[in-house]
XYZ file of N, CA and C in Angstrom:
870
model
N 0.834 -1.197 0.000
C 0.000 0.000 0.000
C 0.875 1.257 0.000
N 0.278 2.359 -0.399
C 1.016 3.612 -0.455
C 1.443 4.047 0.935
N 2.650 4.651 1.026
C 3.153 5.113 2.307
C 3.010 6.626 2.454
N 2.333 7.269 1.517
C 2.164 8.712 1.588
C 1.314 9.093 2.788
N 1.693 10.193 3.419
C 0.963 10.663 4.585
C 0.015 11.794 4.181
N -0.882 12.127 5.112
C -1.818 13.230 4.929
C -2.713 13.049 3.706
N -2.979 11.819 3.336
C -3.906 11.522 2.261
C -5.188 10.975 2.858
N -6.333 11.194 2.201
C -7.557 10.523 2.660
C -7.343 9.008 2.659
N -7.968 8.320 3.576
C -7.766 6.874 3.719
C -8.036 6.106 2.420
N -9.114 6.423 1.651
C -9.339 5.662 0.413
C -8.184 5.764 -0.582
N -7.503 6.907 -0.625
C -6.363 7.061 -1.530
C -5.097 6.458 -0.941
N -4.922 6.602 0.351
C -3.720 6.100 1.014
C -3.621 4.584 0.925
N -4.780 3.911 0.984
C -4.778 2.444 0.964
C -5.325 1.891 -0.345
N -5.132 2.630 -1.427
C -5.527 2.147 -2.745
C -4.564 1.039 -3.163
N -5.066 -0.121 -3.572
C -4.184 -1.237 -3.940
C -3.232 -0.874 -5.073
N -1.999 -1.380 -4.974
C -0.982 -1.119 -5.987
C -0.568 -2.380 -6.732
N -1.089 -3.538 -6.302
C -0.824 -4.792 -7.019
C -1.982 -5.755 -6.793
N -2.005 -6.835 -7.554
C -3.151 -7.743 -7.541
C -3.437 -8.309 -6.151
N -2.401 -8.664 -5.404
C -2.608 -9.302 -4.100
C -3.262 -8.366 -3.092
N -3.262 -7.053 -3.373
C -3.868 -6.097 -2.455
C -5.332 -5.817 -2.772
N -5.822 -6.303 -3.906
C -7.231 -6.129 -4.246
C -8.093 -6.936 -3.275
N -9.198 -6.373 -2.847
C -10.065 -7.022 -1.866
C -11.210 -7.749 -2.575
N -11.295 -9.061 -2.370
C -12.437 -9.833 -2.853
C -12.478 -10.083 -4.348
N -11.335 -9.963 -5.052
C -11.323 -10.154 -6.512
C -10.264 -11.180 -6.911
N -10.111 -12.233 -6.118
C -9.013 -13.180 -6.328
C -9.114 -13.933 -7.651
N -10.317 -14.335 -8.061
C -10.466 -15.099 -9.303
C -10.044 -14.274 -10.511
N -10.504 -13.023 -10.567
C -10.119 -12.147 -11.669
C -8.606 -11.918 -11.667
N -8.035 -11.681 -10.495
C -6.598 -11.428 -10.390
C -5.790 -12.613 -10.902
N -6.185 -13.815 -10.481
C -5.460 -15.016 -10.896
C -5.537 -15.225 -12.401
N -6.718 -14.945 -12.979
C -6.911 -15.132 -14.416
C -6.006 -14.196 -15.217
N -5.986 -12.925 -14.834
C -5.177 -11.946 -15.564
C -3.689 -12.208 -15.355
N -3.296 -12.556 -14.145
C -1.886 -12.862 -13.888
C -1.426 -14.066 -14.712
N -2.289 -15.071 -14.814
C -1.950 -16.260 -15.601
C -1.807 -15.899 -17.075
N -2.671 -15.003 -17.566
C -2.594 -14.566 -18.960
C -1.273 -13.858 -19.243
N -0.842 -13.025 -18.293
C 0.434 -12.322 -18.454
C 1.597 -13.314 -18.399
N 1.490 -14.277 -17.489
C 2.548 -15.275 -17.324
C 2.723 -16.122 -18.578
N 1.613 -16.465 -19.240
C 1.665 -17.328 -20.431
C 1.678 -16.517 -21.726
N 1.756 -15.181 -21.596
C 1.801 -14.277 -22.749
C 0.561 -14.436 -23.635
N -0.602 -14.568 -22.982
C -1.873 -14.623 -23.695
C -2.699 -13.394 -23.319
N -2.168 -12.260 -23.668
C -2.761 -10.996 -23.270
C -3.770 -10.548 -24.323
N -4.974 -10.221 -23.881
C -6.030 -9.801 -24.799
C -5.750 -8.407 -25.362
N -6.363 -8.118 -26.518
C -6.254 -6.769 -27.084
C -6.947 -5.743 -26.192
N -8.062 -6.180 -25.578
C -8.844 -5.250 -24.760
C -9.491 -5.987 -23.592
N -9.512 -5.328 -22.444
C -10.182 -5.841 -21.257
C -11.334 -4.896 -20.908
N -12.439 -5.483 -20.468
C -13.590 -4.696 -20.025
C -13.888 -5.071 -18.580
N -13.763 -4.103 -17.682
C -13.990 -4.320 -16.257
C -15.312 -3.681 -15.867
N -16.187 -4.468 -15.283
C -17.498 -3.942 -14.907
C -17.818 -4.309 -13.463
N -18.670 -3.507 -12.838
C -19.048 -3.744 -11.447
C -19.590 -2.462 -10.848
N -20.104 -2.570 -9.630
C -20.669 -1.389 -8.958
C -19.548 -0.433 -8.576
N -19.922 0.770 -8.158
C -18.932 1.778 -7.795
C -18.041 1.274 -6.656
N -16.788 1.666 -6.709
C -15.889 1.468 -5.579
C -15.358 0.072 -5.357
N -15.524 -0.846 -6.336
C -15.003 -2.199 -6.126
C -13.603 -2.384 -6.723
N -13.108 -1.356 -7.433
C -11.713 -1.423 -7.889
C -11.494 -1.509 -9.382
N -12.419 -1.006 -10.177
C -12.277 -1.125 -11.634
C -11.087 -0.313 -12.155
N -11.051 0.969 -11.830
C -9.958 1.822 -12.302
C -8.640 1.405 -11.664
N -8.678 1.033 -10.402
C -7.475 0.555 -9.722
C -6.923 -0.691 -10.406
N -7.819 -1.634 -10.750
C -7.404 -2.846 -11.442
C -6.809 -2.514 -12.807
N -7.410 -1.557 -13.514
C -6.891 -1.151 -14.826
C -5.460 -0.660 -14.705
N -5.179 0.126 -13.679
C -3.814 0.629 -13.484
C -2.845 -0.487 -13.117
N -3.321 -1.448 -12.337
C -2.462 -2.578 -11.968
C -2.126 -3.417 -13.201
N -3.118 -3.609 -14.077
C -2.866 -4.331 -15.329
C -1.836 -3.582 -16.167
N -2.004 -2.255 -16.260
C -1.060 -1.440 -17.027
C 0.353 -1.570 -16.472
N 0.467 -1.577 -15.148
C 1.789 -1.742 -14.534
C 2.359 -3.133 -14.791
N 1.491 -4.141 -14.724
C 1.944 -5.514 -14.962
C 2.465 -5.684 -16.392
N 1.805 -5.037 -17.350
C 2.218 -5.150 -18.746
C 3.545 -4.437 -19.007
N 3.833 -3.399 -18.230
C 5.008 -2.560 -18.509
C 6.100 -2.619 -17.454
N 5.892 -3.395 -16.380
C 6.901 -3.498 -15.323
C 8.194 -4.080 -15.885
N 9.304 -3.460 -15.556
C 10.607 -3.910 -16.059
C 11.099 -5.170 -15.365
N 10.543 -5.464 -14.190
C 11.043 -6.594 -13.398
C 10.036 -7.715 -13.232
N 8.949 -7.690 -14.004
C 7.881 -8.669 -13.756
C 8.310 -10.096 -14.077
N 9.248 -10.273 -14.991
C 9.701 -11.624 -15.342
C 10.615 -12.225 -14.282
N 11.073 -11.395 -13.335
C 12.020 -11.884 -12.330
C 11.329 -12.403 -11.072
N 9.975 -12.339 -11.020
C 9.273 -12.902 -9.861
C 8.198 -13.881 -10.319
N 7.957 -14.884 -9.497
C 7.030 -15.961 -9.847
C 5.570 -15.540 -9.733
N 5.276 -14.499 -8.972
C 3.892 -14.107 -8.713
C 3.293 -13.269 -9.832
N 4.147 -12.820 -10.763
C 3.692 -11.954 -11.862
C 2.977 -10.718 -11.336
N 3.586 -10.107 -10.326
C 3.096 -8.858 -9.756
C 4.020 -7.724 -10.190
N 3.492 -6.524 -10.452
C 4.368 -5.395 -10.731
C 5.259 -5.111 -9.530
N 6.529 -4.777 -9.783
C 7.487 -4.611 -8.683
C 7.218 -3.350 -7.863
N 6.682 -2.318 -8.512
C 6.363 -1.081 -7.807
C 7.536 -0.144 -7.611
N 8.736 -0.555 -8.027
C 9.921 0.280 -7.787
C 10.640 0.682 -9.073
N 10.323 0.037 -10.197
C 10.977 0.426 -11.445
C 10.369 1.740 -11.946
N 11.022 2.369 -12.904
C 10.581 3.679 -13.392
C 9.169 3.613 -13.968
N 8.868 2.549 -14.717
C 7.533 2.436 -15.316
C 6.448 2.313 -14.256
N 6.674 1.468 -13.247
C 5.683 1.288 -12.176
C 5.435 2.599 -11.431
N 6.515 3.295 -11.100
C 6.394 4.552 -10.354
C 5.651 5.593 -11.189
N 5.987 5.676 -12.484
C 5.348 6.668 -13.356
C 3.849 6.408 -13.486
N 3.460 5.129 -13.607
C 2.036 4.793 -13.736
C 1.302 5.069 -12.424
N 1.919 4.720 -11.301
C 1.311 4.981 -9.992
C 1.076 6.467 -9.786
N 2.010 7.280 -10.256
C 1.912 8.728 -10.074
C 1.176 9.417 -11.224
N 0.596 8.616 -12.138
C -0.203 9.124 -13.268
C 0.589 10.086 -14.166
N 1.845 9.774 -14.395
C 2.656 10.628 -15.265
C 3.350 9.828 -16.365
N 2.924 8.601 -16.595
C 3.507 7.805 -17.674
C 2.964 8.282 -19.018
N 3.871 8.533 -19.966
C 3.431 8.988 -21.284
C 2.860 7.841 -22.106
N 3.069 6.609 -21.656
C 2.601 5.443 -22.406
C 1.295 4.873 -21.860
N 0.813 5.410 -20.762
C -0.476 4.979 -20.204
C -1.405 6.188 -20.208
N -2.413 6.116 -21.043
C -3.320 7.250 -21.274
C -4.661 6.951 -20.625
N -5.051 7.799 -19.667
C -6.343 7.628 -18.992
C -7.330 8.676 -19.496
N -8.501 8.207 -19.875
C -9.527 9.098 -20.415
C -10.842 8.871 -19.676
N -11.469 9.955 -19.251
C -12.772 9.875 -18.596
C -13.850 10.081 -19.657
N -14.534 8.994 -20.025
C -15.536 9.076 -21.090
C -16.763 9.875 -20.670
N -16.916 10.131 -19.375
C -18.059 10.938 -18.923
C -17.911 12.398 -19.362
N -16.674 12.855 -19.519
C -16.449 14.247 -19.917
C -15.949 14.371 -21.350
N -15.508 13.258 -21.940
C -15.020 13.283 -23.327
C -15.753 12.193 -24.104
N -16.934 12.535 -24.565
C -17.840 11.515 -25.112
C -17.856 11.432 -26.632
N -17.262 12.402 -27.325
C -17.477 12.525 -28.766
C -16.496 11.802 -29.655
N -16.820 11.754 -30.943
C -15.984 11.110 -31.946
C -14.653 11.833 -32.099
N -14.625 13.158 -31.871
C -13.374 13.911 -31.989
C -12.343 13.429 -30.966
N -12.817 13.112 -29.751
C -11.916 12.613 -28.716
C -11.354 11.249 -29.095
N -12.187 10.393 -29.686
C -11.747 9.062 -30.094
C -10.794 9.157 -31.289
N -11.043 10.075 -32.208
C -10.132 10.263 -33.341
C -8.735 10.646 -32.841
N -8.709 11.534 -31.855
C -7.431 11.947 -31.269
C -6.709 10.756 -30.655
N -7.484 9.906 -29.980
C -6.915 8.711 -29.367
C -6.356 7.764 -30.428
N -7.127 7.539 -31.494
C -6.738 6.600 -32.539
C -5.474 7.075 -33.265
N -5.344 8.381 -33.439
C -4.135 8.910 -34.078
C -2.889 8.579 -33.268
N -3.021 8.626 -31.939
C -1.877 8.314 -31.076
C -1.541 6.842 -31.037
N -2.512 5.984 -31.383
C -2.297 4.529 -31.354
C -1.186 4.112 -32.307
N -1.026 4.829 -33.402
C -0.063 4.429 -34.425
C 1.391 4.549 -33.969
N 1.640 5.382 -32.961
C 3.021 5.619 -32.523
C 3.449 4.595 -31.476
N 4.712 4.207 -31.530
C 5.251 3.224 -30.585
C 5.384 3.839 -29.194
N 5.355 3.010 -28.144
C 5.539 3.538 -26.789
C 6.921 4.161 -26.625
N 7.027 5.131 -25.739
C 8.285 5.855 -25.546
C 9.279 5.053 -24.712
N 8.802 4.549 -23.559
C 9.732 3.874 -22.643
C 9.185 2.553 -22.111
N 8.053 2.119 -22.634
C 7.403 0.912 -22.114
C 7.239 -0.126 -23.218
N 6.812 -1.311 -22.823
C 6.557 -2.374 -23.796
C 5.250 -2.120 -24.535
N 4.243 -1.625 -23.805
C 2.923 -1.401 -24.391
C 2.437 0.025 -24.124
N 1.680 0.542 -25.086
C 0.864 1.732 -24.830
C -0.488 1.225 -24.331
N -0.927 1.725 -23.200
C -2.180 1.262 -22.596
C -3.159 2.424 -22.532
N -4.353 2.196 -23.071
C -5.408 3.209 -23.051
C -6.488 2.759 -22.078
N -6.642 3.515 -20.996
C -7.662 3.224 -19.981
C -8.809 4.209 -20.175
N -9.994 3.694 -20.489
C -11.169 4.555 -20.681
C -12.189 4.238 -19.582
N -12.352 5.195 -18.690
C -13.263 5.018 -17.552
C -14.675 5.443 -17.941
N -15.670 4.780 -17.340
C -17.090 5.036 -17.647
C -17.322 5.005 -19.160
N -16.848 3.924 -19.782
C -16.870 3.826 -21.245
C -18.284 3.861 -21.815
N -19.281 3.496 -21.016
C -20.668 3.496 -21.515
C -21.169 4.893 -21.864
N -20.437 5.931 -21.435
C -20.847 7.307 -21.712
C -20.461 7.776 -23.109
N -19.662 6.996 -23.833
C -19.276 7.390 -25.185
C -20.504 7.442 -26.096
N -20.457 8.338 -27.071
C -21.547 8.437 -28.035
C -21.504 7.263 -29.003
N -22.592 7.053 -29.732
C -22.650 5.974 -30.731
C -21.556 6.144 -31.776
N -21.356 7.376 -32.219
C -20.316 7.637 -33.217
C -18.922 7.317 -32.661
N -18.705 7.647 -31.391
C -17.408 7.364 -30.763
C -17.165 5.858 -30.661
N -18.200 5.116 -30.267
C -18.079 3.650 -30.223
C -17.745 3.094 -31.608
N -18.455 3.561 -32.624
C -18.213 3.084 -33.988
C -16.799 3.416 -34.447
N -16.296 4.570 -34.023
C -14.941 4.951 -34.389
C -13.878 4.058 -33.763
N -14.233 3.412 -32.669
C -13.282 2.526 -31.971
C -13.211 1.121 -32.561
N -14.265 0.708 -33.241
C -14.425 -0.705 -33.592
C -13.229 -1.301 -34.320
N -12.808 -0.689 -35.403
C -11.739 -1.261 -36.222
C -10.426 -1.339 -35.460
N -10.093 -0.260 -34.775
C -8.852 -0.231 -33.994
C -8.900 -1.255 -32.866
N -10.072 -1.423 -32.274
C -10.221 -2.359 -31.167
C -10.063 -3.804 -31.627
N -10.523 -4.089 -32.834
C -10.437 -5.457 -33.355
C -9.027 -5.820 -33.783
N -8.331 -4.875 -34.400
C -6.981 -5.157 -34.888
C -6.030 -4.023 -34.497
N -5.769 -3.878 -33.209
C -4.851 -2.809 -32.789
C -3.409 -3.194 -33.103
N -2.503 -2.234 -33.189
C -1.078 -2.561 -33.326
C -0.638 -3.443 -32.151
N 0.373 -4.266 -32.349
C 0.781 -5.201 -31.280
C 1.258 -4.521 -29.998
N 1.621 -3.236 -30.083
C 2.124 -2.545 -28.895
C 1.020 -1.812 -28.134
N -0.259 -2.010 -28.509
C -1.367 -1.255 -27.898
C -2.347 -2.197 -27.191
N -2.755 -1.814 -25.981
C -3.778 -2.541 -25.231
C -4.818 -1.541 -24.717
N -6.080 -1.973 -24.732
C -7.167 -1.141 -24.230
C -7.734 -1.762 -22.945
N -8.075 -0.902 -21.992
C -8.762 -1.355 -20.775
C -9.937 -0.417 -20.539
N -11.149 -0.976 -20.560
C -12.367 -0.191 -20.360
C -12.947 -0.498 -18.977
N -13.539 0.512 -18.360
C -14.211 0.322 -17.070
C -15.597 0.939 -17.145
N -16.581 0.261 -16.572
C -17.944 0.781 -16.614
C -18.786 0.237 -15.463
N -19.733 1.062 -15.008
C -20.723 0.611 -14.032
C -22.028 0.212 -14.723
N -22.125 0.498 -16.030
C -23.367 0.252 -16.774
C -23.067 -0.625 -17.990
N -22.846 -1.902 -17.751
C -22.429 -2.802 -18.823
C -23.484 -2.924 -19.921
N -24.759 -2.774 -19.573
C -25.830 -2.938 -20.566
C -25.878 -1.790 -21.568
N -25.210 -0.688 -21.246
C -25.186 0.445 -22.174
C -24.010 0.374 -23.152
N -23.174 -0.638 -23.001
C -22.042 -0.809 -23.914
C -22.496 -1.656 -25.098
N -22.304 -1.187 -26.340
C -22.777 -1.940 -27.514
C -22.173 -3.342 -27.586
N -22.956 -4.284 -28.094
C -22.500 -5.672 -28.206
C -21.289 -5.784 -29.112
N -21.160 -4.868 -30.073
C -20.002 -4.889 -30.974
C -18.703 -4.591 -30.223
N -18.802 -3.802 -29.157
C -17.634 -3.536 -28.304
C -17.394 -4.720 -27.377
N -18.466 -5.234 -26.774
C -18.341 -6.358 -25.838
C -17.669 -7.564 -26.490
N -18.025 -7.833 -27.744
C -17.505 -9.020 -28.421
C -16.014 -8.910 -28.727
N -15.458 -7.715 -28.632
C -14.042 -7.509 -28.919
C -13.191 -7.432 -27.653
N -13.809 -7.637 -26.497
C -13.106 -7.492 -25.211
C -13.179 -8.768 -24.388
N -12.202 -8.957 -23.526
C -12.309 -9.957 -22.467
C -12.981 -9.277 -21.279
N -14.107 -9.811 -20.874
C -14.909 -9.161 -19.831
C -14.649 -9.777 -18.455
N -14.506 -8.910 -17.449
C -14.354 -9.354 -16.064
C -15.349 -8.589 -15.193
N -16.163 -9.336 -14.460
C -17.139 -8.734 -13.557
C -16.560 -8.697 -12.141
N -16.273 -7.504 -11.652
C -15.753 -7.373 -10.304
C -16.904 -7.496 -9.312
N -16.694 -8.311 -8.295
C -17.763 -8.648 -7.358
C -17.877 -7.625 -6.235
N -19.102 -7.471 -5.713
C -19.261 -6.736 -4.449
C -18.482 -7.493 -3.378
N -17.816 -6.765 -2.506
C -17.005 -7.407 -1.474
C -17.912 -7.854 -0.328
N -17.765 -9.108 0.081
C -18.583 -9.651 1.168
C -18.290 -8.925 2.479
N -19.300 -8.854 3.328
C -19.179 -8.099 4.585
C -18.010 -8.567 5.437
N -17.832 -9.902 5.545
C -16.751 -10.433 6.383
C -15.386 -9.954 5.901
N -15.175 -10.006 4.584
C -13.902 -9.546 4.024
C -13.723 -8.042 4.219
N -14.813 -7.309 4.058
C -14.755 -5.858 4.187
C -14.454 -5.457 5.622
N -15.101 -6.118 6.579
C -14.856 -5.833 7.997
C -13.417 -6.159 8.368
N -12.917 -7.275 7.846
C -11.529 -7.663 8.098
C -10.560 -6.595 7.570
N -10.860 -6.075 6.374
C -10.003 -5.039 5.789
C -10.088 -3.745 6.594
N -11.298 -3.391 7.030
C -11.471 -2.177 7.840
C -10.713 -2.287 9.160
N -10.728 -3.471 9.766
C -9.965 -3.692 11.007
C -8.486 -3.467 10.767
N -7.993 -3.986 9.627
C -6.569 -3.841 9.295
C -6.200 -2.373 9.108
N -7.054 -1.623 8.401
C -6.799 -0.191 8.196
C -6.804 0.541 9.532
N -7.736 0.195 10.407
C -7.798 0.823 11.732
C -6.506 0.568 12.518
N -5.986 -0.643 12.417
C -4.719 -0.965 13.088
C -3.577 -0.126 12.533
N -3.551 0.028 11.198
C -2.490 0.817 10.566
C -2.558 2.284 10.962
N -3.774 2.789 11.155
C -3.982 4.211 11.428
C -4.141 4.516 12.922
N -4.011 3.466 13.766
C -4.197 3.623 15.212
C -5.579 4.199 15.552
N -6.594 3.662 14.859
C -7.973 4.072 15.095
C -8.668 3.000 15.933
N -9.316 3.418 17.013
C -10.104 2.481 17.811
C -11.489 2.363 17.183
N -12.010 1.146 17.141
C -13.339 0.959 16.544
C -14.005 -0.263 17.138
N -15.319 -0.166 17.323
C -16.069 -1.316 17.816
C -16.490 -2.183 16.631
N -16.702 -3.466 16.888
C -17.114 -4.384 15.828
C -18.454 -3.958 15.246
N -19.381 -3.515 16.095
C -20.698 -3.097 15.614
C -20.581 -1.895 14.680
N -19.645 -0.979 14.976
C -19.434 0.189 14.112
C -18.949 -0.239 12.729
N -18.005 -1.176 12.697
C -17.482 -1.661 11.415
C -18.553 -2.440 10.647
N -19.405 -3.145 11.368
C -20.508 -3.865 10.717
C -21.474 -2.891 10.047
N -21.752 -1.766 10.712
C -22.641 -0.761 10.121
C -22.010 -0.181 8.858
N -20.723 0.138 8.925
C -20.020 0.691 7.757
C -20.074 -0.297 6.593
N -19.815 -1.573 6.876
C -19.826 -2.589 5.819
C -21.216 -2.729 5.213
N -22.246 -2.645 6.049
C -23.616 -2.805 5.568
C -24.039 -1.612 4.707
N -23.730 -0.406 5.170
C -24.139 0.804 4.457
C -23.385 0.958 3.137
N -22.130 0.505 3.084
C -21.315 0.686 1.878
C -21.747 -0.239 0.736
N -22.529 -1.259 1.023
C -23.067 -2.108 -0.035
C -22.023 -2.864 -0.831
N -20.935 -3.273 -0.183
C -19.906 -4.057 -0.872
C -18.876 -3.223 -1.595
N -18.928 -1.892 -1.444
C -17.964 -0.991 -2.084
C -16.835 -0.673 -1.111
N -15.619 -1.054 -1.480
C -14.469 -0.806 -0.602
C -14.214 0.689 -0.460
N -14.310 1.408 -1.577
C -14.055 2.853 -1.523
C -15.052 3.553 -0.615
N -16.345 3.205 -0.734
C -17.367 3.811 0.122
C -17.102 3.498 1.593
N -16.714 2.252 1.865
C -16.449 1.836 3.246
C -15.278 2.619 3.832
N -14.207 2.781 3.056
C -13.041 3.511 3.558
C -13.346 5.002 3.718
N -14.182 5.547 2.838
C -14.581 6.954 2.972
C -15.381 7.167 4.257
N -16.305 6.232 4.541
C -17.092 6.317 5.776
C -16.205 6.159 7.006
N -15.222 5.256 6.912
C -14.290 5.061 8.026
C -13.493 6.339 8.283
N -13.026 6.974 7.213
C -12.260 8.215 7.327
C -13.108 9.313 7.962
N -14.352 9.437 7.498
C -15.252 10.454 8.026
C -15.570 10.189 9.497
N -15.819 8.926 9.815
C -16.149 8.560 11.205
C -14.975 8.829 12.136
N -13.761 8.520 11.661
C -12.574 8.744 12.481
C -12.377 10.230 12.773
N -12.680 11.073 11.771
C -12.530 12.524 11.955
C -13.527 13.051 12.988
N -14.761 12.565 12.913
C -15.812 13.043 13.821
C -15.574 12.557 15.249
N -15.089 11.319 15.379
C -15.001 10.692 16.707
C -13.609 10.766 17.326
N -12.701 11.510 16.687
C -11.317 11.612 17.190
C -10.674 10.235 17.315
N -10.802 9.451 16.254
C -10.169 8.131 16.146
C -10.665 7.136 17.199
N -11.903 7.283 17.637
C -12.518 6.300 18.533
C -13.947 6.077 18.047
N -14.089 5.161 17.070
C -15.347 5.015 16.350
C -16.296 4.077 17.099
N -17.484 4.570 17.371
C -18.529 3.754 18.000
C -19.751 3.732 17.085
N -20.606 2.744 17.279
C -21.775 2.594 16.419
C -22.695 3.812 16.513
N -22.783 4.410 17.712
C -23.645 5.575 17.886
C -23.174 6.754 17.018
N -21.847 6.880 16.895
C -21.279 7.967 16.088
C -21.687 7.825 14.630
N -21.575 6.599 14.112
C -21.894 6.361 12.700
C -23.390 6.517 12.460
N -24.207 6.026 13.383
C -25.658 6.153 13.241
C -26.064 7.621 13.195
N -25.447 8.427 14.067
C -25.748 9.864 14.086
C -25.262 10.529 12.800
N -24.063 10.156 12.356
C -23.463 10.757 11.171
C -24.286 10.479 9.921
N -24.828 9.275 9.825
C -25.551 8.858 8.624
C -27.060 9.002 8.762
N -27.524 9.440 9.929
C -28.963 9.538 10.137
C -29.630 8.181 10.206
N -28.909 7.211 10.779
C -29.454 5.856 10.878
C -30.096 5.655 12.244
N -31.174 4.892 12.315
C -31.739 4.551 13.625
C -30.819 3.578 14.340
N -30.770 3.667 15.649
C -29.953 2.701 16.387
C -30.602 1.330 16.313
N -29.795 0.300 16.494
C -30.323 -1.052 16.447
C -31.387 -1.259 17.533
N -31.165 -0.625 18.701
C -32.123 -0.753 19.810
C -33.477 -0.187 19.410
N -33.485 0.973 18.741
C -34.738 1.600 18.320
C -35.483 0.716 17.339
N -34.750 0.130 16.384
C -35.384 -0.741 15.390
C -36.014 -1.957 16.058
N -35.316 -2.512 17.045
C -35.828 -3.696 17.750
C -37.080 -3.339 18.557
N -37.072 -2.154 19.169
C -38.234 -1.729 19.955
C -39.474 -1.580 19.076
N -39.306 -0.980 17.898
C -40.443 -0.832 16.978
C -40.956 -2.209 16.573
N -40.050 -3.141 16.274
C -40.436 -4.492 15.874
C -41.166 -5.215 17.004
N -40.648 -5.084 18.228
C -41.276 -5.752 19.379
C -42.707 -5.258 19.595
N -42.889 -3.928 19.532
C -44.221 -3.367 19.769
C -45.187 -3.771 18.650
N -44.662 -3.879 17.427
C -45.507 -4.288 16.302
C -45.956 -5.734 16.466
N -45.005 -6.613 16.851
C -45.330 -8.026 17.020
C -46.300 -8.250 18.184
N -46.247 -7.363 19.196
C -47.168 -7.486 20.332
C -48.554 -6.927 20.007
N -48.679 -6.295 18.836
C -49.954 -5.727 18.440
C -50.177 -4.320 18.957
N -49.137 -3.737 19.579
C -49.249 -2.383 20.114
C -48.880 -1.398 19.001
N -49.773 -1.312 18.003
C -49.486 -0.531 16.792
C -49.346 0.952 17.093
N -50.186 1.468 17.986
C -50.146 2.889 18.317
C -48.782 3.292 18.878
N -48.289 2.491 19.842
C -46.976 2.777 20.435
C -45.857 2.625 19.408
N -45.995 1.619 18.525
C -44.982 1.396 17.488
C -44.897 2.592 16.547
N -46.080 3.136 16.177
C -46.106 4.287 15.272
C -45.572 5.551 15.956
N -45.892 5.708 17.240
C -45.369 6.866 17.980
C -43.843 6.826 18.053
N -43.298 5.626 18.333
C -41.850 5.472 18.405
C -41.219 5.700 17.027
N -41.910 5.193 15.992
C -41.431 5.380 14.616
C -41.364 6.876 14.277
N -42.416 7.618 14.631
C -42.433 9.065 14.382
C -41.284 9.765 15.102
N -41.028 9.364 16.344
C -39.953 9.977 17.132
C -38.598 9.757 16.461
N -38.396 8.528 15.983
C -37.123 8.193 15.334
C -36.936 8.981 14.039
N -38.000 9.062 13.232
C -37.915 9.785 11.954
C -37.727 11.280 12.189
N -38.420 11.832 13.174
C -38.307 13.265 13.470
C -36.926 13.641 13.994
N -36.191 12.645 14.517
C -34.837 12.924 15.009
C -33.817 12.928 13.872
N -34.294 12.674 12.645
C -33.401 12.769 11.484
C -32.973 11.443 10.900
N -33.511 10.329 11.402
C -33.129 9.018 10.901
C -33.794 8.731 9.546
N -33.225 7.777 8.833
C -33.722 7.411 7.508
C -34.775 6.316 7.626
N -35.983 6.592 7.123
C -37.090 5.635 7.269
C -36.837 4.344 6.502
N -36.277 4.450 5.287
C -36.038 3.246 4.481
C -35.023 2.330 5.161
N -33.982 2.935 5.741
C -32.979 2.137 6.429
C -33.556 1.445 7.642
N -34.418 2.137 8.345
C -35.026 1.552 9.535
C -35.899 0.353 9.172
N -36.715 0.499 8.130
C -37.570 -0.605 7.688
C -36.721 -1.770 7.185
N -35.631 -1.460 6.505
C -34.715 -2.503 6.047
C -34.123 -3.267 7.225
N -33.750 -2.530 8.287
C -33.234 -3.178 9.502
C -34.247 -4.131 10.077
């Protein structure tokens, strides 16, 4: 993990190699094996919900393809210390081009990209084009990519990331190796949050971490952002009450009381308690879900 200080927790603990990715072991093993056997696809398509590591994985793949020392280790992990690895980590590699399709959606942007494809990499083995939120490209932009995507020069690789796989044309999908990044299971997420707390000397209760894991919906980035926010509010001593107050969540005790009164048939008291909880700023949908 990064050793930089004074960074938000989600950035400070952003994975830098495959073994650091949380809950994506099958995808990691598949891509590492492809690199090891030199069966690298022309294009990879990474899909999944927000915060599960699509862009991070794209950068790790780019580093793996261009690492100067990757052949010297059995794990096929980027070394993280060669010039190419450092340049990609710091987003200053001239051979790894990152494009946000949400802000550059047109055919003119793709034409510019395609013109650069013809040139050989400056200091790396491959030129890697990472296009984030690729589903935002226009129809004309997608069509402009087709030919290059099917038969790119041998020194060019494409990596696409999207949260909306159904909006990507089938003509693009058929030209890519697709990997679906999974939501991270609560147990794995809680384990990772505990580890981060240990690294940052943050005290936290198990119930607090369980709430963070539940609210984040399997997104590592969301979970780490909530942990960072909770640590700031609670002076590095995170309790479940702090998170419930911060997020406007009803306490577990309140939810149980409403359920008990409902099951006993005391509907009037249950509704009065429900009104009190909602008026205090809690989220009604979350309470009913609880």
